Amino acid sequence: MPYDPTSQSNLDQVKTNHIHLDLAVDFTAKVLTGSADLEIEAIADQTDKLILDTRYITIHSVTNDGKELAYELKEHDPKYGSALHIRLDRPLSKRERTTVRVGYSTTQDCTACQWLEPSQTVGKKHPYLFTQCQAIHARSLLPCQDSPSIKLTYSAHIHAPLRAVMSAVPTGQDKSTKGNDLTTFKFEQKTRIPSYLIALAVGNLEGREIGPRSTVWTEPEVLEDAAWEFVDTENFIRTGEALLTPYDWGRYDLLVLPASFPYGGMENPCLTFVTPSLLAGDRSLVDVVAHEIAHSWMGNLVTTENWEHFWLNEGFTVFVERKIIGRMKGKEHGDFSAIVGYNALQESVGHFGKEHPFTALCPCLRGEDPDDSFSRVPYEKGFNLLYYLEKHLGGPEVFEPYLRAHVQQFAGRSINTDEWKHFLYSYMTKHHGQEKVDLLNLVDWDAWLHGPGMPPVENQFDDSLARTCTDLSKKWDASRLAGSNNDTSAFSEKDIAEFSTNQTVVFLEELTELQDPMPHGHLDRMDELYQLTTVKNAEVRLRWQLLCLKADYEKIYPEVLAFATTMGRMKICRPLLRSLYKAKNGAELAREAFLKNKTFYHPIAATMISKDLGLAK
Ligand code: BES
Ligand code: ZN
């Protein structure tokens, strides 16, 4: 029986096998209206009720074969929403199935949806809607058993005035009977998925083919750039297939969203959602696509049972992402990314505090909002555990076949850490015998899985790509120390000319982490040589602005405001506004800019920024 502390559904009695959505998109009222048909199956005898998760959804009716069912929408819980209790008209026995139809509308409070005005899009002419359901926002798009322990297929009819796309395969479109000027877009997802992977976007979208199974979708104004940036998509998929199993989802399309999309990428099946900040013009930020492709196996086929084992999604995905990068560009590139990740892990652990329960690989989430526990910990601590196990057990020759077997064993299922570990032991016993089992017994499982803080073992990564950037940051640091006379004449534009984006990022991050801020004269000189203020690359621009903010370098403030109010990816706007808020003469600027632009941000991002700037609890 599945356990999920963040769902109010009766997961012990019922499972959902399929959902059919029939929804009309109303851009004027900013609501979706229609129905969800849930094909449910009793998993216990005498099942006389169905409890669904909802959040800020209005229920119009509940029926079964056209007959009204009694229901009650319980009180709103601030973290988990309102449970919808439905009385079935007769008790179901185990394995008995039936279909329940819920008529409903979303409201403007629904946290899964962002409705954009035309002015908030690239083209400025048409409105736009997109959803973001992970972790527990699917209940704010449709009434459902909003737990990753439940895996279902889905189909949908979306009646919309502009093109609709979903995390499914499109199966056609017709003139809608629901209203003039509406088209019905039809979809089918035939592989079982958890509710958090249901996704919808509607807008002025055009597509261009970029591979044998891939189309990139976006507003026409950025289509050309998007198609150019993501040409490597098919190579990532093939590398993933060579490492694991054949790609199971039919299509792998990409949707490049408007700038308010709050994440870097979201692995919605058949259609990954990505931030437009990846469009660097030099293909330097496409590792995010490799990451989302890796989720096709880790997360989307093999899914965490609940958010306490989120690392089974993200830690495994980062591990596969770095394997893909390693195979395509060389192991040193995968390891360089691991070094960048380790620094980010240190930053997360520092942010929470090294004893904080959320720094454990498997945190307890009873009574918690998974959005609050979100950090680099499941990604990087999870990655480090797998990297350590691979080396400890004898390297890729032993571990890669195991990884494939893990996918074969668990595809289509939701699992927890115990089941993962149990299979690891049984695989090693069966294929390698007692020698590997003895090695597994030497692992400090309790520290890795439940201990707080940094990992109990520090892995050694190939640092050949890190060394040059570390050397340069040391040189800049030394040039402002006593005896050096602030002499910066030894630096030249050539210093970073050969650097990859990631290397420039590491160089700037290392300077930012130094105790003492950089003198303004140094920042002037660095900018003059490396042209950092005008740089377009979002990752480099972010790090340069953070370095300047740390030094209260007021010249950069207008640039920071321009970036943070036009880029809703939380990884970018949150640290910029937080850092401006702390900088000299920055607090009021940060607050004003945020309040003036509040509707630009996705609801999830707006809530977090309000907290960051002391405007909300
Ligand atoms: N699934 C995540 C995004 C996510 C996690 C959304 C939890 C909501 C709740 C996605 O795969 C992801 O990890 N994106 C990263 C990029 C990646 C390269 C680390 C991001 O958005 O930065
Ligand atoms: Zn991910």
XYZ file of C-alpha atoms and ligand atoms in Angstrom:
640
model
C 0.000 0.000 0.000
C 1.529 3.347 -0.990
C 2.384 5.960 1.619
C 2.241 9.669 0.782
C 2.114 12.294 3.529
C 1.400 15.117 1.053
C -1.818 13.715 -0.448
C -5.212 13.595 1.286
C -6.560 10.906 -1.071
C -7.594 7.430 0.164
C -4.610 5.776 -1.522
C -5.159 2.644 0.566
C -8.569 1.972 -1.030
C -8.542 3.285 -4.584
C -6.197 3.779 -7.519
C -6.862 5.763 -10.705
C -6.035 3.970 -13.976
C -6.964 6.644 -16.505
C -8.188 10.233 -16.645
C -9.962 11.909 -19.535
C -10.015 15.704 -19.446
C -12.460 17.830 -21.393
C -11.627 21.491 -20.809
C -12.452 24.816 -22.432
C -9.840 27.579 -22.168
C -11.345 30.990 -21.339
C -8.682 33.703 -21.626
C -11.117 36.465 -20.623
C -12.138 34.919 -17.305
C -8.748 33.185 -16.945
C -10.316 29.844 -16.099
C -10.499 26.306 -17.445
C -13.987 24.786 -17.339
C -15.140 21.260 -18.085
C -14.783 17.811 -16.618
C -12.394 15.099 -15.522
C -13.447 11.455 -15.936
C -11.524 9.303 -13.481
C -11.420 5.558 -14.174
C -10.864 4.178 -10.722
C -10.244 0.710 -9.313
C -10.815 -0.460 -5.766
C -7.701 -1.971 -4.190
C -9.539 -2.921 -1.004
C -12.888 -4.589 -0.401
C -15.892 -2.550 0.728
C -14.623 0.668 -0.833
C -17.510 3.107 -0.556
C -15.749 6.438 -1.020
C -13.279 8.247 -3.233
C -11.218 11.093 -1.790
C -9.512 13.398 -4.300
C -7.003 16.204 -3.834
C -8.065 19.673 -4.988
C -6.712 23.175 -4.439
C -8.666 26.345 -5.280
C -10.892 24.416 -7.701
C -14.681 24.949 -7.941
C -16.672 21.704 -8.143
C -19.897 21.813 -10.170
C -21.063 18.195 -10.075
C -19.984 14.615 -9.454
C -21.632 11.800 -11.403
C -21.288 8.089 -12.069
C -22.979 6.823 -15.239
C -25.040 10.023 -15.325
C -26.228 9.566 -11.730
C -25.403 12.316 -9.232
C -23.104 11.283 -6.377
C -23.076 12.964 -2.960
C -19.871 14.866 -2.276
C -18.312 17.282 0.177
C -15.405 19.647 -0.337
C -13.555 19.757 2.984
C -11.898 22.767 4.580
C -8.883 24.263 2.802
C -5.540 23.170 4.238
C -2.910 25.838 3.445
C -0.349 23.223 2.395
C -2.434 20.428 0.880
C -5.662 22.095 -0.299
C -9.254 20.819 0.080
C -10.027 17.110 0.064
C -13.030 16.233 -2.107
C -14.972 13.402 -0.434
C -17.215 11.496 -2.849
C -19.670 8.832 -1.692
C -19.891 5.967 -4.211
C -23.456 4.732 -4.732
C -22.486 1.204 -3.646
C -19.356 -0.318 -2.129
C -16.840 -1.703 -4.613
C -15.096 -4.972 -4.026
C -11.357 -5.329 -4.615
C -10.380 -4.932 -8.320
C -13.820 -3.604 -9.250
C -13.722 -0.586 -11.573
C -15.963 2.382 -12.293
C -15.762 5.873 -13.790
C -16.455 9.028 -11.812
C -17.008 12.306 -13.665
C -16.217 15.563 -11.854
C -17.506 18.782 -13.448
C -15.295 21.680 -12.340
C -13.614 25.003 -13.075
C -10.234 26.325 -12.071
C -10.083 29.762 -10.425
C -7.617 32.629 -10.561
C -6.067 31.316 -7.324
C -4.989 28.021 -8.871
C -1.258 27.683 -8.245
C -0.653 25.354 -11.205
C -1.683 27.902 -13.831
C -0.155 31.118 -15.041
C -2.332 33.223 -17.353
C -0.234 35.768 -19.237
C -1.453 38.980 -20.796
C -0.347 39.555 -24.404
C 2.137 42.150 -23.072
C 3.885 39.374 -21.114
C 4.651 37.309 -24.220
C 7.349 37.782 -26.840
C 4.871 38.585 -29.619
C 2.735 40.929 -27.433
C -0.415 40.081 -29.420
C -1.913 36.961 -27.879
C -2.538 35.729 -24.336
C -0.795 32.589 -23.057
C -1.505 29.914 -20.476
C 0.901 27.368 -19.050
C 0.805 24.940 -16.132
C 3.457 23.690 -13.705
C 2.291 20.751 -11.583
C 5.378 19.423 -9.807
C 5.415 18.845 -6.906
C 1.806 19.043 -5.633
C 0.086 21.562 -7.921
C -1.717 19.053 -10.215
C -4.572 19.231 -7.688
C -4.875 22.878 -8.699
C -5.403 21.924 -12.363
C -7.743 18.968 -11.903
C -9.276 16.972 -9.041
C -7.098 13.854 -8.756
C -5.170 11.495 -6.511
C -2.234 13.865 -6.471
C 0.461 11.431 -5.434
C 3.374 10.094 -7.512
C 2.547 6.633 -6.138
C -0.431 6.563 -8.528
C 0.415 6.047 -12.213
C -2.204 6.494 -14.882
C -2.668 7.064 -18.578
C -4.571 10.131 -19.719
C -6.354 11.614 -22.710
C -7.678 15.127 -23.242
C -9.857 17.318 -25.399
C -8.836 20.955 -25.014
C -11.123 23.574 -26.562
C -9.013 26.660 -27.148
C -8.770 29.806 -29.291
C -5.005 29.264 -29.772
C -2.851 26.160 -30.201
C -2.767 23.815 -27.210
C 0.105 21.430 -26.436
C 0.300 18.828 -23.670
C 2.619 16.258 -22.078
C 1.160 13.643 -24.423
C 1.018 12.716 -28.090
C -1.325 14.899 -30.166
C -3.985 12.792 -31.910
C -5.720 15.401 -34.029
C -7.751 18.572 -33.987
C -11.327 19.538 -34.946
C -13.519 22.563 -34.988
C -14.928 22.694 -31.453
C -18.635 22.409 -30.762
C -18.085 24.345 -27.515
C -17.980 27.780 -29.054
C -17.184 29.808 -32.100
C -13.530 30.262 -32.893
C -12.521 27.376 -30.652
C -10.543 24.400 -31.880
C -10.538 21.076 -30.073
C -7.002 19.751 -29.622
C -6.861 16.049 -28.789
C -4.146 14.218 -26.857
C -3.301 10.790 -25.594
C -0.650 9.691 -23.083
C -0.448 5.908 -23.326
C 2.373 5.356 -20.862
C 1.384 5.456 -17.216
C 2.526 8.652 -15.502
C 2.146 10.288 -12.094
C -0.234 13.297 -11.849
C 2.623 15.831 -11.541
C 3.547 15.145 -15.177
C 0.216 16.332 -16.587
C 0.939 19.626 -18.361
C -0.762 22.060 -20.709
C 0.246 25.214 -22.569
C -1.907 27.357 -24.857
C -0.667 30.285 -26.906
C 0.483 31.545 -30.267
C 2.731 28.537 -30.822
C 4.569 27.365 -33.879
C 6.626 24.223 -34.254
C 9.744 23.283 -36.154
C 11.217 19.829 -36.549
C 14.688 19.462 -35.012
C 15.058 15.686 -35.100
C 13.368 12.456 -36.182
C 11.102 12.453 -33.109
C 11.454 16.057 -31.974
C 9.744 19.353 -32.703
C 10.535 22.556 -30.868
C 7.444 24.653 -30.064
C 7.517 28.330 -29.218
C 6.241 31.742 -30.242
C 7.165 32.396 -33.882
C 9.477 35.295 -32.941
C 11.977 32.958 -31.219
C 11.419 29.783 -33.239
C 14.519 30.165 -35.368
C 16.803 30.704 -32.361
C 15.211 27.822 -30.462
C 15.594 25.381 -33.360
C 19.278 26.338 -33.645
C 20.038 26.093 -29.932
C 18.629 22.596 -29.435
C 20.044 20.684 -32.426
C 21.803 18.218 -30.108
C 18.507 16.866 -28.751
C 18.527 13.632 -30.789
C 22.134 12.934 -29.790
C 21.230 13.246 -26.114
C 18.315 10.834 -26.565
C 20.490 8.303 -28.431
C 23.183 8.488 -25.775
C 20.538 7.891 -23.110
C 19.242 4.903 -25.075
C 22.744 3.451 -25.427
C 23.238 3.733 -21.684
C 19.776 2.546 -20.592
C 16.811 1.232 -22.616
C 15.044 2.345 -25.831
C 13.220 5.688 -25.463
C 9.666 4.727 -24.567
C 7.581 7.870 -25.127
C 7.265 8.203 -28.901
C 7.888 11.932 -29.254
C 10.424 14.095 -27.494
C 9.333 17.684 -28.168
C 10.502 20.867 -26.477
C 8.402 23.878 -25.532
C 10.313 27.122 -24.987
C 8.133 29.177 -22.653
C 7.815 32.894 -22.013
C 10.346 34.377 -19.569
C 8.117 33.953 -16.514
C 8.512 30.149 -16.540
C 9.793 29.577 -12.980
C 12.199 26.668 -13.620
C 15.098 25.876 -15.939
C 13.312 22.868 -17.309
C 10.445 20.526 -16.490
C 10.430 16.943 -17.749
C 6.788 16.815 -18.906
C 6.653 13.569 -20.918
C 6.697 13.878 -24.731
C 7.104 17.655 -24.250
C 9.827 19.074 -22.006
C 9.143 22.664 -20.887
C 12.207 24.976 -20.806
C 13.020 28.546 -19.862
C 13.949 30.905 -22.723
C 17.091 31.803 -20.733
C 18.640 28.697 -22.310
C 18.708 30.522 -25.666
C 22.297 31.721 -25.246
C 23.025 31.728 -28.956
C 26.016 29.392 -28.499
C 24.403 26.133 -27.310
C 26.291 26.454 -24.027
C 23.295 25.878 -21.726
C 21.755 22.787 -23.291
C 22.865 20.501 -20.441
C 19.426 21.287 -19.022
C 17.937 19.426 -22.015
C 20.222 16.434 -21.326
C 18.913 16.547 -17.758
C 15.259 16.598 -18.793
C 15.878 13.786 -21.311
C 17.473 11.705 -18.527
C 14.180 12.039 -16.640
C 12.534 10.016 -19.447
C 13.922 6.999 -17.566
C 14.644 8.335 -14.077
C 11.462 9.899 -12.718
C 9.094 9.385 -15.621
C 9.474 5.594 -16.026
C 10.840 4.844 -12.558
C 9.079 7.284 -10.256
C 9.492 8.202 -6.612
C 6.636 6.860 -4.496
C 6.340 10.153 -2.602
C 8.324 13.397 -2.221
C 10.423 11.997 0.649
C 12.284 9.924 -1.965
C 12.546 12.759 -4.505
C 16.266 11.935 -4.816
C 15.309 8.771 -6.733
C 14.072 11.179 -9.435
C 16.636 13.963 -9.298
C 19.783 12.236 -7.988
C 19.463 9.464 -10.591
C 18.668 12.014 -13.288
C 21.738 14.130 -12.522
C 23.824 10.932 -12.525
C 22.506 9.944 -15.984
C 22.752 13.558 -17.250
C 26.483 13.616 -16.363
C 26.977 10.178 -17.938
C 25.415 11.519 -21.159
C 27.625 14.630 -21.080
C 30.654 12.456 -20.244
C 30.007 10.119 -23.178
C 29.423 12.962 -25.636
C 32.141 15.424 -24.550
C 34.573 13.425 -22.384
C 34.581 12.315 -18.746
C 36.260 15.539 -17.598
C 33.148 17.491 -18.650
C 30.846 15.257 -16.602
C 33.192 15.592 -13.634
C 33.453 19.368 -14.037
C 29.678 19.544 -13.803
C 29.957 17.400 -10.632
C 32.369 19.955 -9.127
C 29.977 22.815 -9.939
C 27.203 20.706 -8.378
C 29.229 20.015 -5.231
C 29.703 23.773 -4.709
C 25.937 24.244 -5.131
C 25.347 21.490 -2.549
C 27.618 23.284 -0.076
C 25.643 26.458 -0.684
C 22.309 24.654 -0.037
C 23.582 22.987 3.135
C 24.923 26.365 4.306
C 21.580 28.000 3.547
C 19.510 25.493 5.587
C 22.206 24.858 8.254
C 24.159 21.590 8.387
C 21.884 19.982 11.007
C 18.637 20.901 9.231
C 16.345 17.892 8.525
C 15.886 19.032 4.881
C 19.608 18.388 4.283
C 19.006 14.619 4.698
C 18.694 12.615 1.483
C 15.335 11.202 2.634
C 13.672 13.962 4.690
C 10.431 13.486 6.616
C 7.701 15.515 4.895
C 4.738 14.840 7.174
C 3.017 18.215 7.521
C 5.470 19.908 5.140
C 5.040 21.585 1.749
C 7.461 19.882 -0.684
C 8.136 23.260 -2.318
C 9.700 24.394 0.982
C 12.060 21.417 1.157
C 13.190 21.888 -2.465
C 16.962 22.445 -2.774
C 20.108 21.054 -4.431
C 20.323 18.329 -1.743
C 18.309 15.553 -3.466
C 20.112 16.374 -6.734
C 23.690 16.528 -5.558
C 23.727 14.334 -2.455
C 21.859 11.742 -4.515
C 24.346 12.100 -7.357
C 27.283 11.778 -4.939
C 25.847 8.583 -3.435
C 25.557 6.997 -6.902
C 28.985 8.251 -7.991
C 30.481 6.819 -4.807
C 28.684 3.476 -5.238
C 29.847 3.191 -8.848
C 33.510 3.592 -7.886
C 33.187 1.480 -4.724
C 31.597 -1.427 -6.622
C 34.171 -1.535 -9.408
C 33.401 1.259 -11.885
C 31.149 1.684 -14.928
C 31.585 -1.932 -16.128
C 29.753 -3.089 -13.021
C 27.500 -0.115 -12.452
C 26.160 0.745 -15.905
C 24.632 -2.713 -16.513
C 23.126 -2.444 -13.026
C 21.641 0.968 -13.908
C 19.975 -0.516 -16.995
C 18.655 -3.440 -14.926
C 17.246 -0.929 -12.411
C 15.226 0.725 -15.191
C 14.048 -2.640 -16.556
C 13.073 -3.803 -13.095
C 11.091 -0.719 -12.080
C 9.811 0.868 -15.335
C 6.143 1.784 -14.972
C 6.322 1.689 -11.178
C 6.707 4.034 -8.244
C 9.341 3.038 -5.691
C 10.898 4.135 -2.417
C 14.493 4.056 -1.162
C 14.091 0.659 0.560
C 12.933 -0.993 -2.662
C 15.806 0.649 -4.541
C 18.372 -0.609 -2.051
C 16.855 -4.066 -1.922
C 17.168 -4.439 -5.693
C 20.745 -3.117 -5.649
C 21.661 -5.882 -3.179
C 19.830 -8.606 -5.075
C 21.333 -7.539 -8.418
C 24.868 -7.583 -6.993
C 24.250 -10.944 -5.312
C 22.931 -12.498 -8.506
C 25.485 -11.077 -10.955
C 28.636 -10.692 -8.860
C 28.265 -12.743 -5.684
C 29.468 -12.236 -2.144
C 32.435 -9.998 -2.992
C 30.176 -7.081 -4.023
C 27.728 -7.755 -1.215
C 30.626 -7.407 1.229
C 31.428 -4.061 -0.373
C 27.802 -2.940 -0.081
C 27.866 -3.882 3.595
C 30.731 -1.423 4.115
C 28.570 1.534 2.993
C 27.425 3.793 5.837
C 23.795 3.675 4.732
C 22.401 5.481 7.691
C 24.690 8.499 7.220
C 24.043 8.652 3.471
C 20.272 8.234 3.581
C 19.251 9.813 6.861
C 22.157 11.890 8.184
C 21.983 15.696 7.745
C 24.685 17.876 6.176
C 27.329 17.132 3.545
C 27.821 13.537 2.286
C 29.827 11.221 4.582
C 32.337 10.491 1.783
C 33.982 13.140 -0.378
C 34.345 11.902 -3.972
C 37.423 12.770 -6.036
C 36.466 14.308 -9.381
C 38.632 14.946 -12.426
C 39.433 18.643 -11.898
C 41.324 19.341 -15.135
C 38.665 21.811 -16.343
C 38.267 23.439 -12.927
C 41.954 24.198 -12.410
C 42.328 27.015 -14.964
C 39.355 28.956 -13.628
C 40.403 28.458 -10.023
C 43.902 29.709 -10.923
C 42.459 32.852 -12.489
C 40.234 33.661 -9.533
C 43.213 33.181 -7.199
C 45.230 35.567 -9.339
C 42.536 38.250 -9.126
C 42.258 37.695 -5.395
C 46.031 38.049 -4.950
C 46.172 41.250 -6.999
C 44.323 43.208 -4.344
C 46.306 41.940 -1.358
C 48.959 43.921 0.477
C 52.151 44.273 -1.543
C 50.465 43.868 -4.902
C 49.502 47.566 -5.137
C 46.199 46.698 -6.734
C 48.149 46.088 -9.902
C 45.865 44.547 -12.528
C 48.102 45.134 -15.527
C 48.910 41.441 -15.842
C 45.322 40.623 -16.825
C 44.066 40.625 -20.389
C 40.969 39.786 -22.413
C 42.698 36.521 -23.358
C 42.349 35.200 -19.777
C 38.831 33.915 -20.331
C 38.744 33.781 -24.126
C 39.045 29.988 -24.119
C 36.757 29.440 -21.129
C 33.517 27.523 -21.486
C 30.411 29.129 -19.965
C 30.709 26.798 -16.973
C 34.339 27.807 -16.445
C 33.470 31.519 -16.439
C 30.664 30.711 -14.002
C 33.065 28.917 -11.644
C 35.630 31.740 -11.912
C 32.993 34.343 -10.935
C 31.447 32.172 -8.204
C 34.817 31.637 -6.560
C 35.430 35.389 -6.452
C 31.964 35.926 -4.979
C 32.595 33.363 -2.242
C 35.735 35.141 -0.985
C 35.315 36.790 2.387
C 36.128 40.311 1.144
C 34.213 41.884 -1.719
C 36.164 42.917 -4.818
C 37.345 46.570 -4.890
C 35.374 48.690 -7.371
C 38.523 49.465 -9.352
C 39.000 45.741 -9.902
C 35.412 45.328 -11.040
C 35.849 48.240 -13.471
C 38.960 46.620 -14.886
C 37.430 43.153 -15.072
C 34.423 44.522 -16.941
C 36.618 46.482 -19.307
C 38.633 43.343 -20.144
C 35.946 40.649 -20.111
C 32.865 42.696 -21.142
C 30.723 41.152 -18.436
C 27.987 43.777 -18.033
C 26.869 43.390 -21.619
C 27.152 39.609 -21.709
C 23.964 37.891 -22.968
C 24.536 34.457 -21.480
C 22.080 34.211 -18.552
C 24.329 32.059 -16.331
C 27.351 34.353 -16.726
C 25.241 37.500 -16.426
C 23.755 36.176 -13.169
C 27.165 35.422 -11.610
C 28.671 38.764 -12.683
C 25.755 40.706 -11.212
C 25.970 38.717 -7.958
C 29.700 39.439 -7.700
C 29.021 43.168 -8.210
C 26.133 43.233 -5.729
C 28.303 41.670 -3.063
C 30.637 44.670 -3.461
C 27.783 47.250 -3.386
C 28.880 48.257 -6.884
C 25.980 50.609 -7.597
C 26.746 50.956 -11.289
C 25.300 47.467 -11.756
C 21.948 48.126 -10.018
C 20.016 49.205 -13.149
C 21.271 46.082 -14.929
C 20.162 43.913 -12.012
C 16.697 45.470 -12.030
C 16.388 44.974 -15.770
C 17.367 41.301 -15.518
C 15.414 40.364 -12.374
C 12.138 41.901 -13.572
C 12.201 40.280 -17.002
C 13.395 36.792 -16.056
C 11.012 34.769 -13.891
C 13.222 31.671 -13.614
C 13.576 31.453 -9.836
C 17.227 30.416 -10.020
C 17.922 33.855 -11.544
C 15.442 36.382 -10.153
C 15.414 35.200 -6.533
C 19.150 35.460 -5.740
C 19.399 38.756 -7.643
C 16.543 40.397 -5.746
C 17.716 38.888 -2.431
C 21.230 40.151 -2.996
C 20.089 43.625 -4.131
C 17.871 43.757 -1.033
C 20.961 43.247 1.158
C 23.222 45.608 -0.806
C 23.884 49.243 0.112
C 20.946 51.463 -1.002
C 19.386 48.381 -2.586
C 16.537 47.327 -0.280
C 13.924 49.826 -1.444
C 14.906 49.383 -5.087
C 14.401 45.629 -4.831
C 11.011 45.900 -3.137
C 9.729 48.584 -5.477
C 10.815 46.683 -8.562
C 9.166 43.513 -7.329
C 5.872 45.154 -6.365
C 5.671 47.015 -9.655
C 6.218 43.803 -11.616
C 4.413 41.337 -9.370
C 2.030 40.015 -12.042
C 4.964 39.194 -14.288
C 6.046 36.372 -11.966
C 4.476 32.920 -11.755
C 2.372 32.558 -8.543
C 4.931 30.155 -7.017
C 7.805 32.582 -7.721
C 5.860 35.632 -6.494
C 5.180 33.903 -3.165
C 8.833 32.993 -2.675
C 10.108 36.489 -3.587
C 7.611 38.136 -1.216
C 9.109 36.008 1.566
C 12.680 36.767 0.468
C 12.081 40.538 0.590
C 10.324 40.502 3.962
C 6.986 41.381 2.360
C 5.247 38.182 3.516
C 5.780 35.475 6.110
N 11.818 18.384 -12.202
C 12.707 19.484 -12.076
C 12.031 20.801 -11.822
C 11.168 20.827 -10.570
C 11.540 20.170 -9.410
C 10.006 21.545 -10.582
C 10.715 20.203 -8.286
C 9.191 21.586 -9.460
C 9.546 20.911 -8.310
C 13.600 19.615 -13.330
O 13.952 18.413 -13.921
C 14.889 20.251 -12.896
O 15.558 19.676 -12.083
N 15.211 21.409 -13.452
C 16.431 22.131 -13.135
C 17.454 21.973 -14.228
C 18.501 20.948 -13.992
C 19.579 21.025 -15.058
C 19.093 20.838 -12.626
C 16.107 23.619 -13.063
O 14.947 23.983 -13.223
O 17.011 24.400 -12.808
Zn 15.277 17.290 -12.721
